[in-house]
Structures are given as structure tokens and as C-alpha cells.
Tab-separated table of C-alpha atoms and ligand atoms in Angstrom:
chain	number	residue	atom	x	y	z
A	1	UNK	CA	-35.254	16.494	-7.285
A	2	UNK	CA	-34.440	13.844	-4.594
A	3	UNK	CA	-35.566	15.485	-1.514
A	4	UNK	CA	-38.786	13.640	-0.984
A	5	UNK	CA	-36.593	10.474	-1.344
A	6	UNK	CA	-36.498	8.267	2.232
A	7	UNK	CA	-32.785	7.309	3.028
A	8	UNK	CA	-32.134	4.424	4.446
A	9	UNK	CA	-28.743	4.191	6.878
A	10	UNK	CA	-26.692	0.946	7.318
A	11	UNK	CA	-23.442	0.987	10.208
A	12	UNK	CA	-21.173	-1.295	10.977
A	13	UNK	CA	-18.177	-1.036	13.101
A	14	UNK	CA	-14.907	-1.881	11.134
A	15	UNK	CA	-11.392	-0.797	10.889
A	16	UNK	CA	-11.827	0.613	13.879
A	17	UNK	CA	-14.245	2.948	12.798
A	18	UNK	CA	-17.935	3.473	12.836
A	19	UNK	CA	-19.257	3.372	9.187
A	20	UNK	CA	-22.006	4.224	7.748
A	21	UNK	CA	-23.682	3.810	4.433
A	22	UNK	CA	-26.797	5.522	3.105
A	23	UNK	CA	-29.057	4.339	0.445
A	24	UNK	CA	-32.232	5.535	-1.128
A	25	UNK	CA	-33.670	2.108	-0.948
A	26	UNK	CA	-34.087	-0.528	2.106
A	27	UNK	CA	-31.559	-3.366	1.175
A	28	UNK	CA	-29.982	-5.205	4.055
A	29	UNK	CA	-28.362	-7.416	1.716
A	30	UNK	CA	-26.530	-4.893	-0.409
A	31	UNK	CA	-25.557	-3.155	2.468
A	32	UNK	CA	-24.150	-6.782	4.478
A	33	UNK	CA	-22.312	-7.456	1.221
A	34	UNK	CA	-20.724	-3.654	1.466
A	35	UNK	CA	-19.896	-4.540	4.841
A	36	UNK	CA	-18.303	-7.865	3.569
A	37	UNK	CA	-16.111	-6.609	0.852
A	38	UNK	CA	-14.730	-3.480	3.519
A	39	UNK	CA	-13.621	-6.715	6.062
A	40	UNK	CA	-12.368	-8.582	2.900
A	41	UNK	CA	-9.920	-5.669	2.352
A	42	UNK	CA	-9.417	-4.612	5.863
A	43	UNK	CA	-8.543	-8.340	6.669
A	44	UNK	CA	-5.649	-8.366	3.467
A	45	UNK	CA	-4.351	-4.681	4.430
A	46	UNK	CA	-4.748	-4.604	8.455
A	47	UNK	CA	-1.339	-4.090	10.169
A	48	UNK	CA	-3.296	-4.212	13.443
A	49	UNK	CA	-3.551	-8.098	13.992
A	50	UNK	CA	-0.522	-10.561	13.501
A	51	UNK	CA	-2.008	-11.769	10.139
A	52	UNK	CA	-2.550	-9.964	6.861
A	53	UNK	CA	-1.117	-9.847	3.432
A	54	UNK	CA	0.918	-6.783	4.667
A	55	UNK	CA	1.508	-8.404	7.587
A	56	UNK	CA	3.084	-11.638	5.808
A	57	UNK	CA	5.784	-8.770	3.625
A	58	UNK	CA	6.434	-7.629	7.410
A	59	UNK	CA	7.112	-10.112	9.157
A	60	UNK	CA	9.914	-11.601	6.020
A	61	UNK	CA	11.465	-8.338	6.629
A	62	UNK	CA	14.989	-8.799	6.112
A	63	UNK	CA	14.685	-12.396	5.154
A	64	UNK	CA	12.653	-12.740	1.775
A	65	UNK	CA	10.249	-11.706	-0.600
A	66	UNK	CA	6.634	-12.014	-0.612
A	67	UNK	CA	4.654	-12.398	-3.205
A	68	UNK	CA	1.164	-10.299	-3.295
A	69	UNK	CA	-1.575	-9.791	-5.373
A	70	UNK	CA	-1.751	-7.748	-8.102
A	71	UNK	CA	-3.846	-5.171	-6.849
A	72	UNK	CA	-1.709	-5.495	-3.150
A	73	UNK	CA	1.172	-4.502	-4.962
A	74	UNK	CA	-0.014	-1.714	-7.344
A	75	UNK	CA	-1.608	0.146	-3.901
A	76	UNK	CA	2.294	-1.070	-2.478
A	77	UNK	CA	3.781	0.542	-5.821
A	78	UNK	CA	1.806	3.625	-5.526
A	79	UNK	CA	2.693	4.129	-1.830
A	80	UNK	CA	6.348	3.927	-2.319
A	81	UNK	CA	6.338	6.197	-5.432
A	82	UNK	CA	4.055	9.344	-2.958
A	83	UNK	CA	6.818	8.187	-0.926
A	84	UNK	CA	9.854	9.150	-3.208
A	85	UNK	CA	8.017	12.382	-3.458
A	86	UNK	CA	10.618	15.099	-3.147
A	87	UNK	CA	9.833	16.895	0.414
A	88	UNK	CA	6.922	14.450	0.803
A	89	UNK	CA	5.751	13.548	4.462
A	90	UNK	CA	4.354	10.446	3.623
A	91	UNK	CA	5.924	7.574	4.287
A	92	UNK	CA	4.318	4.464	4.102
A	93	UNK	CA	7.766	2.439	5.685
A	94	UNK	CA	6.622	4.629	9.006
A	95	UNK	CA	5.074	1.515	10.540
A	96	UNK	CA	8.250	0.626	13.307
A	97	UNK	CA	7.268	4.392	14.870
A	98	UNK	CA	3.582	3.848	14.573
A	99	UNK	CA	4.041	0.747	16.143
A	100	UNK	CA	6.502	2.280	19.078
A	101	UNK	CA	4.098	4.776	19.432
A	102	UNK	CA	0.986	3.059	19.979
A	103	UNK	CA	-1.461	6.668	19.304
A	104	UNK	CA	-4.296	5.885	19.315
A	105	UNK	CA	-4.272	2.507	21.017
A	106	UNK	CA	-3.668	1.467	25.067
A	107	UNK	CA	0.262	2.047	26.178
A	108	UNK	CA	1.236	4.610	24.627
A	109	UNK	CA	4.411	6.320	25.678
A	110	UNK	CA	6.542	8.987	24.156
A	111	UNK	CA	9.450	7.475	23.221
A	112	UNK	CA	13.461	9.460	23.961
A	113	UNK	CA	14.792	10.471	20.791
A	114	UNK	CA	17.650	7.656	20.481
A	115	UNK	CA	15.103	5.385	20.170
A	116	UNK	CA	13.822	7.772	17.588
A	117	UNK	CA	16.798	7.791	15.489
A	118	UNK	CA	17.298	4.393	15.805
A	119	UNK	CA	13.853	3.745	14.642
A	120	UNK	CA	14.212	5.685	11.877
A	121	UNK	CA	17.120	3.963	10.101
A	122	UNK	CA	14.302	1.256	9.642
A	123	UNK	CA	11.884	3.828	7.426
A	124	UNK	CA	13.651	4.388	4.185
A	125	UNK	CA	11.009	3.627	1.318
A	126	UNK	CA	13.903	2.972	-0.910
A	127	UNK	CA	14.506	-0.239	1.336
A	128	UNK	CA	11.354	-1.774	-0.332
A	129	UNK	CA	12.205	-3.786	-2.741
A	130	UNK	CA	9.663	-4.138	-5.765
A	131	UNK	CA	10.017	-6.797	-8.252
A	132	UNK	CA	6.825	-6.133	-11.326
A	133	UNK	CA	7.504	-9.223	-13.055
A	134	UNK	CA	7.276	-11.953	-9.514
A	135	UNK	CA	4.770	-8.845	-7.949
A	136	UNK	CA	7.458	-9.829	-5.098
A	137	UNK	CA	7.844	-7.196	-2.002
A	138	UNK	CA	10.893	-7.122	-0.042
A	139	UNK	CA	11.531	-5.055	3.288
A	140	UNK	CA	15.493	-5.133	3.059
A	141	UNK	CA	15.779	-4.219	6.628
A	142	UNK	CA	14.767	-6.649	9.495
A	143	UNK	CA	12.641	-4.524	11.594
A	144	UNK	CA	11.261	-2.808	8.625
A	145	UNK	CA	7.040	-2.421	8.734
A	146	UNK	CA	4.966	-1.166	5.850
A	147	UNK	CA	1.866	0.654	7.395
A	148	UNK	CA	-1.007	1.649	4.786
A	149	UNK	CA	-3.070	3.597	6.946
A	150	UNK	CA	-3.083	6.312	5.311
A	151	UNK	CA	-4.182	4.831	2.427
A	152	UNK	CA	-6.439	2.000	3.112
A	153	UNK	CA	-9.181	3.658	3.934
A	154	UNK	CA	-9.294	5.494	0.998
A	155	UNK	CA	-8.536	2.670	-1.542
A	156	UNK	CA	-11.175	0.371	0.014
A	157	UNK	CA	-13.770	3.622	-0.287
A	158	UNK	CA	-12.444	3.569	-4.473
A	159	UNK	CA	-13.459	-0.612	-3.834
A	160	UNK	CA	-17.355	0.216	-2.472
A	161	UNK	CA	-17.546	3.212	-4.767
A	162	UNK	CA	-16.941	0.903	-7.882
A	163	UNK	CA	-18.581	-2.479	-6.458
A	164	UNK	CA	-22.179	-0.453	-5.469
A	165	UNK	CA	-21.852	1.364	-9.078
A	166	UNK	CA	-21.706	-2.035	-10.915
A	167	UNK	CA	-24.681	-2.688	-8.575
A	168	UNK	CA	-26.562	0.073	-10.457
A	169	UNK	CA	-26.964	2.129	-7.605
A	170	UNK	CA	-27.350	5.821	-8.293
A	171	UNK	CA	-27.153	7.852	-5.164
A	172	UNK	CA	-24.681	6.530	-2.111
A	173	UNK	CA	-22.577	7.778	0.797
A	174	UNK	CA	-20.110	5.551	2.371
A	175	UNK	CA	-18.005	7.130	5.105
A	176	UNK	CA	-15.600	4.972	6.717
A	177	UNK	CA	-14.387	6.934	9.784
A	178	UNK	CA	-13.010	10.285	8.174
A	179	UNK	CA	-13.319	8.948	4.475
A	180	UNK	CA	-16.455	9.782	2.663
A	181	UNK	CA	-17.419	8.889	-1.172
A	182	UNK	CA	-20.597	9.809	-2.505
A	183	UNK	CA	-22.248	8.477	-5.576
A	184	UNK	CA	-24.840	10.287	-7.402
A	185	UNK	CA	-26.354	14.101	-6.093
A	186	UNK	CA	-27.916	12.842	-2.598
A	187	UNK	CA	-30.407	14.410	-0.590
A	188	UNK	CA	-29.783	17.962	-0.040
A	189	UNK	CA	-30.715	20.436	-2.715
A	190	UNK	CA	-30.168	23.549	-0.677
A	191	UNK	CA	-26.477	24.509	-1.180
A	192	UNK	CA	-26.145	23.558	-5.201
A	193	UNK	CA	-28.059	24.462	-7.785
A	194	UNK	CA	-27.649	20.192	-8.753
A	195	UNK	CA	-27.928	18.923	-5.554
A	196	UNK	CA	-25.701	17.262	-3.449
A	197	UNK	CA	-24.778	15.283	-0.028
A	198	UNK	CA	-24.050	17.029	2.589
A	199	UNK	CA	-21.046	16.251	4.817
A	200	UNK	CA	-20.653	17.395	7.879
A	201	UNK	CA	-16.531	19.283	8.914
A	202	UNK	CA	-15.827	18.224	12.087
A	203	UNK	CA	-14.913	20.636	15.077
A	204	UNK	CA	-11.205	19.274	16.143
A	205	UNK	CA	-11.112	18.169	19.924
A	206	UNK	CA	-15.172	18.997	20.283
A	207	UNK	CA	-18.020	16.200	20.516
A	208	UNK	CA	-18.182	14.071	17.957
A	209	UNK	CA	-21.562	15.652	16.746
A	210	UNK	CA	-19.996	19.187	16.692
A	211	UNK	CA	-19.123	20.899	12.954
A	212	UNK	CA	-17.542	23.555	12.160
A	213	UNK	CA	-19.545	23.898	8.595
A	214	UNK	CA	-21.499	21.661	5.732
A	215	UNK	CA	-19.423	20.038	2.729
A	216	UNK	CA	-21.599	19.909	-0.238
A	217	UNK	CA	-20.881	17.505	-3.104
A	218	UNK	CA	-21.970	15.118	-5.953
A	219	UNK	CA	-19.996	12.237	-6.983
A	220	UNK	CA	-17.271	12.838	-5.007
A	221	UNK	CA	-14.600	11.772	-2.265
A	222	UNK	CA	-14.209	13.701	0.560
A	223	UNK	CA	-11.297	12.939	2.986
A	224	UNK	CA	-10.488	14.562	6.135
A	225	UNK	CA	-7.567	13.710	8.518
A	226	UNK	CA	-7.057	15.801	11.319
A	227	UNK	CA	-4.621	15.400	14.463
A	228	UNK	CA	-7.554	15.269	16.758
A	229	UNK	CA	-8.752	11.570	15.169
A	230	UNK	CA	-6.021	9.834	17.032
A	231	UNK	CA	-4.193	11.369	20.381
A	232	UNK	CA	-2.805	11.080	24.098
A	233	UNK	CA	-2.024	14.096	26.055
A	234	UNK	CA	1.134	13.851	28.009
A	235	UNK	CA	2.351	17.112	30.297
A	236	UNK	CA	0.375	19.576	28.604
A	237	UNK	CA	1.438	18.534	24.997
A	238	UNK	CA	-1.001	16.635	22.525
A	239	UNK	CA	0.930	14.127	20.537
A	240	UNK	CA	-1.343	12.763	17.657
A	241	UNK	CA	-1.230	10.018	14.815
A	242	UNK	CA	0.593	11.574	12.172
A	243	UNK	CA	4.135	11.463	12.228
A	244	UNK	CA	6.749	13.424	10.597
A	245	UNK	CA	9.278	11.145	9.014
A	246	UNK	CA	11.983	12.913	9.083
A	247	UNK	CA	11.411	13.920	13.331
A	248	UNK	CA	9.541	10.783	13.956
A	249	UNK	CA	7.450	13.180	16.285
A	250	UNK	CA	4.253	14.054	15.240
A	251	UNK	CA	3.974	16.830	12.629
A	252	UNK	CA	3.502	20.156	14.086
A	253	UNK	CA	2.761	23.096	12.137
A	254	UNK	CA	-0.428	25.187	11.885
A	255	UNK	CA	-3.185	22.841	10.899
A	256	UNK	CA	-5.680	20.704	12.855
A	257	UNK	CA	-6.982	19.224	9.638
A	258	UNK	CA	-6.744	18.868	6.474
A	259	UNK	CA	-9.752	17.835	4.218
A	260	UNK	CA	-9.006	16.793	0.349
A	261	UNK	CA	-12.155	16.955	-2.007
A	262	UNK	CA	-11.190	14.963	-5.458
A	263	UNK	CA	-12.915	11.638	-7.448
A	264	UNK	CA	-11.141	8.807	-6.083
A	265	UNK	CA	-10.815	8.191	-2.439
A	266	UNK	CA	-7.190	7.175	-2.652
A	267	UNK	CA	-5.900	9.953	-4.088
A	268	UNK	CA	-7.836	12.330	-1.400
A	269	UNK	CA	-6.405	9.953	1.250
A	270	UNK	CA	-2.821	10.426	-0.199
A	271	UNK	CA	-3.249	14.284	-0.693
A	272	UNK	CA	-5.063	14.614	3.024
A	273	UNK	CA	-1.187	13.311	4.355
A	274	UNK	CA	0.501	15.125	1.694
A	275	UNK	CA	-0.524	19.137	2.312
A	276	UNK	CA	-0.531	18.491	5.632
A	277	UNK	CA	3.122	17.581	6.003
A	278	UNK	CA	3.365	20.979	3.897
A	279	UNK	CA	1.033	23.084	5.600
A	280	UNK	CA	-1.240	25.598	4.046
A	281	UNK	CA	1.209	28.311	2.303
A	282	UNK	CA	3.074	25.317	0.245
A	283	UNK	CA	-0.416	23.483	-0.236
A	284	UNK	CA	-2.643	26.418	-2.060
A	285	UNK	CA	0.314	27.282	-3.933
A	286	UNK	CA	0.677	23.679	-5.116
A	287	UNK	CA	-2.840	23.058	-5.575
A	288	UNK	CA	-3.212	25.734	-8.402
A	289	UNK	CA	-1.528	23.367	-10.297
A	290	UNK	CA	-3.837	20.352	-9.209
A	291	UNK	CA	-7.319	21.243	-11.196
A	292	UNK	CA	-8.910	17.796	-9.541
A	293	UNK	CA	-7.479	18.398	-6.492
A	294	UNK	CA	-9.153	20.748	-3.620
A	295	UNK	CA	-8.389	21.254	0.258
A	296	UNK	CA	-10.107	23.244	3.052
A	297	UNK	CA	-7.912	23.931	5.378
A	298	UNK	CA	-9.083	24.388	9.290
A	299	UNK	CA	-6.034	26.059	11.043
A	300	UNK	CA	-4.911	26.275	15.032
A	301	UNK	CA	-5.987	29.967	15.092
A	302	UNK	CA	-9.784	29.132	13.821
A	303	UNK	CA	-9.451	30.031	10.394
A	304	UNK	CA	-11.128	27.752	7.651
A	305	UNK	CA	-9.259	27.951	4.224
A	306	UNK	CA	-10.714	26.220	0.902
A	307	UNK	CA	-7.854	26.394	-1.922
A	308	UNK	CA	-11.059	26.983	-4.756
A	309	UNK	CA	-14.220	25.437	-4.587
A	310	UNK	CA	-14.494	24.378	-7.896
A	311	UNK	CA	-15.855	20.780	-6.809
A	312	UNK	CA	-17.980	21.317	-3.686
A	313	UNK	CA	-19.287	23.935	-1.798
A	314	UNK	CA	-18.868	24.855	1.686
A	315	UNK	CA	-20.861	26.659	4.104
A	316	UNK	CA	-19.461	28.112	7.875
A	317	UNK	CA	-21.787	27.247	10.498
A	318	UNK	CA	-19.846	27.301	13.423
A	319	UNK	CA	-19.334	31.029	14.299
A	320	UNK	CA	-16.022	30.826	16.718
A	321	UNK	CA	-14.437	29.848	12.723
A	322	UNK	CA	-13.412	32.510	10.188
A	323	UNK	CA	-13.803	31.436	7.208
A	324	UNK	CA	-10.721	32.934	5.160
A	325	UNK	CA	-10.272	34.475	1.451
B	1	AMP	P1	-4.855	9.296	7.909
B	1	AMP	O1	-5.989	8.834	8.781
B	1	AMP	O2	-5.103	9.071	6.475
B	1	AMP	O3	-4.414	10.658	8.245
B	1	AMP	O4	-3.648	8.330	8.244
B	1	AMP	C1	-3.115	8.244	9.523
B	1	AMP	C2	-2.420	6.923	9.672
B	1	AMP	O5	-1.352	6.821	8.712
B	1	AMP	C3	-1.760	6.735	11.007
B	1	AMP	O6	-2.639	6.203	11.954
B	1	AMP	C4	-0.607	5.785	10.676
B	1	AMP	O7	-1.059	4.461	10.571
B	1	AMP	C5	-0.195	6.244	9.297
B	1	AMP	N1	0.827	7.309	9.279
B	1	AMP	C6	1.236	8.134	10.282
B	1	AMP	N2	2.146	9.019	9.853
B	1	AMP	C7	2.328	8.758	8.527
B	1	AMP	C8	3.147	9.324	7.512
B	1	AMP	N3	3.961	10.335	7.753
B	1	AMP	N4	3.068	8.784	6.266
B	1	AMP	C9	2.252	7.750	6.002
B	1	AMP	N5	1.465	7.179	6.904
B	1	AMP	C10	1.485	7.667	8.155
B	2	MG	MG1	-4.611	9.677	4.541
């Protein structure tokens, strides 16, 4: 039983996100040195400021290799191969339209679609050039821009996850802005039979407070991304932070969010991107072949749709929702 147990919160502002870490003991100085490693890793995968490791393979775009670090390349490796995907919507080469863009941050415009097109030429994931042996990256196109933010979050979450375990620390919750990992059963007993943390589904477009329901889960990575995290409104239409590569618009089907339940963080952050390119029909139907993998789905026309709930479970609290069978 850990109810009785105090919890003791920790925030920071980084990535440019509020995060937050819980612990079941008072220690500043674990939770600075949490803070620490999540700027270490923001500062080598940032795309956001002129310098970074990504930013170095960016800017010799067209020009030369790079070399990186081991683990820099494997998360490059894995990027390009979700890339490759057949059908897949992610596309971690997307960074010229992010960029043009601007969701998210001050001047954003919507940009005509020649500019599109022209942009696109410069996203082909086959253009990166790997080399194992040198760990050398190579953007063959000048112009070309690796963005891993759709995956950074998620890897660095694997990174605290792994650091706080060798730490010997039984019962965590990091959430960094939309990525959550929990260690251990938490502080809520009600929902499972073996406890649990609970995490809180945002309400897309509504106060930040606002849920639509309560996420229960041990030991676990939850991941949500949802088209209301990062938007401008323009003439009526809402044009939000995550593009369709093929379109470079943003992807517009049925969903307001996506949230992936699963062990690591990077794979949740991966499949959050993923099922939403290939909205909820194609995703269930894929997912009964993903045991690890699980999804609730919160659709345009109110309806909240988990694939199983093998994992976690999930209770509707917001009444205006449906939850749907
Ligand atoms: P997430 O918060 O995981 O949904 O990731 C959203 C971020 O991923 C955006 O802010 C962009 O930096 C980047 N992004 C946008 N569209 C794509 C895409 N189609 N594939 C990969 N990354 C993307
Ligand atoms: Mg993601």
C-alpha cells in the first residue's frame, strides 16, 4: 500500500515545457541532477537554438558529414528507419517545414503551396546519409534539417527512467510536457487492484487543468500528442504542429489526440506520431498485432477510443466524452 506515502513534486521549465517530477522522498539534489541530465540532452538534441549536435549535421547539410555520438546516431538510425516505414507519417527530415512554419513559436504564417512543394524536395529521409562504421551523418541536400521532436522527448524520458532506476528509486513520475514515465505503482490505489499513478487526459483546446478522464498505470510510459499542444488560428482554420509529409499541411483527419501507453518512452513517442498520421480505423487494426503497444484515441466528434487496455486502465470523467467500445 503506498497511499499514506507523502509525495514530494520537483518542476522545472525545460524544452519548452513545464516538467514535473514526483518522488516519495524530499531530495532536491536528485531531483537538480534530473533536471541536469534533461538540459544535457535537450542541449545535444535542441533544433531550437543555432547550436546542438543536430544542429552541427544541419548546418553541413549539403557539404559534409558529421560525426555524432554513438547514442546521437542510434536515436538518428532509428528515426530514419520509422521513417522508411511504408505509409508512415513520420518524418524526421520535416525540419525545413517546421522551421517555415514557425507553430508554435512568434511569426507564424501559412505558407502558399509552391513554397510547399519546394520545401518538400528537401524532406526525403533517404537523403540522410548514415555511415555505422565513422557514426558519420550526412544531409545530402543543402537546405536539408533533421528535427527530432517527436522523439526527443520521449528518448530523454527512456534517459531519467533508467538514470533514477540505477539511483534505486522505486516509485517516480517524470512528465516532460505531454510525455509521462512512471516507475514503480505510485500513489493511487483506487483504479487497480496493484496500484498505480494516475495521469491525468487532457481536454483538447480547454484549460490546461481540464481532463477528459484518469490514466492509470505502473511502470509505464504514457505519451500523448494532440494538435491542440502547438497552434495558430488563421481565418477560422486551426493549423497545428504536426505536419503531414506528404501535404506539408498539418495532418487532418479525425483525431485531436493520440495517447500511446507502452514501456519505453521512445517508442510511445514514435507510435503517438505514427497512428495518428493513420487515424483510428488503420491504428486498432494495426495495434492487434502490437501486444506492447496501446492507444486511446480522443476523436473530433467526442468519442474516447482505447485499442485494449491490457496495460493501464482508464476511467471517463468528463461527461460531454463518450467513451467508445
Ligand atoms: P510530438 O509532440 O511528439 O507530437 O511531436 C511534434 C513535433 O514533431 C513537432 O513540433 C515537430 O517538431 C515534429 N514534427 C512535426 N510533424 C512531424 C512529422 N510528420 N514527423 C516527425 N516529426 C514531426
Ligand atoms: Mg511524438
Amino acid at each position: 500500500m503506498t497511499t499514506d506515502r507523502r509525495i514530494y513534486s520537483y518542476s522545472a521549465v525545460l524544452m519548452g515545457s513545464p516538467i514535473l517530477l514526483k518522488l516519495f522522498e524530499h531530495n532536491e539534489s536528485l531531483a537538480a541532477r534530473v533536471f541536469r541530465l534533461i538540459k544535457a540532452h535537450e542541449n545535444i538534441l535542441t533544433v531550437n537554438r543555432p547550436h546542438s549536435d543536430i544542429m552541427a549535421i544541419n548546418h553541413a547539410a549539403g557539404r559534409q558529414p558529421v560525426v555524432v555520438s554513438q547514442p546521437i546516431f542510434e536515436i538518428i538510425k532509428r528515426a530514419k528507419a520509422v521513417s522508411l516505414l511504408e505509409g508512415s507519417c513520420f518524418n524526421f527530415t520535416i525540419g525545413p517545414l517546421v522551421k517555415r512554419w514557425k507553430i508554435g513559436f512568434s511569426g507564424n504564417t501559412v505558407p502558399d503551396s509552391d513554397e510547399l512543394q519546394a520545401l518538400l524536395a528537401l524532406t526525403s529521409p533517404d537523403d540522410v546519409q548514415l555511415d555505422e562504421s565513422s557514426r558519420c551523418v550526412f544531409l545530402a541536400k543543402a537546405g536539408m534539417e533533421i528535427d527530432l521532436g517527436a522523439i526527443a522527448k520521449g528518448y530523454i524520458a527512456d534517459i531519467v527512467r533508467d538514470f533514477l532506476q540505477q539511483e534505486h528509486i522505486e516509485n517516480a513520475l517524470i512528465n516532460l510536457g505531454g510525455n509521462v514515465h512512471t516507475i514503480g505503482a505510485g500513489d493511487d490505489n483506487g483504479a487497480r487492484e496493484e496500484g498505480g499513478w494516475a495521469i491525468g487526459l487532457k481536454k483538447p483546446f480547454a484549460d490546461a487543468a481540464a481532463l477528459i478522464g484518469v490514466i492509470n498505470v505502473a511502470n509505464k510510459s504514457v505519451v500523448t500528442s494532440g494538435i491542440y499542444e502547438r497552434y495558430f488560428e488563421l481565418d477560422g482554420r486551426c493549423y497545428h504542429h504536426i505536419l503531414d509529409p506528404k501535404t506539408g499541411y498539418p495532418l487532418d483527419n479525425e483525431l485531436l489526440s493520440v495517447t500511446v501507453i507502452c514501456d519505453d518512452s521512445i517508442d510511445g513517442d514514435i507510435y503517438t506520431t505514427l497512428l495518428y498520421g493513420m487515424g483510428v480505423e488503420k491504428s486498432l487494426a494495426y495495434l492487434q498485432q502490437c501486444a506492447d503497444i496501446e492507444a486511446i484515441f480522443v476523436t473530433r466528434d467526442q468519442q474516447v477510443i482505447c485499442s485494449s487496455q491490457r496495460q493501464f486502465s482508464f476511467a471517463l470523467t468528463d461527461t460531454a466524452y463518450r467513451l467508445a467500445n
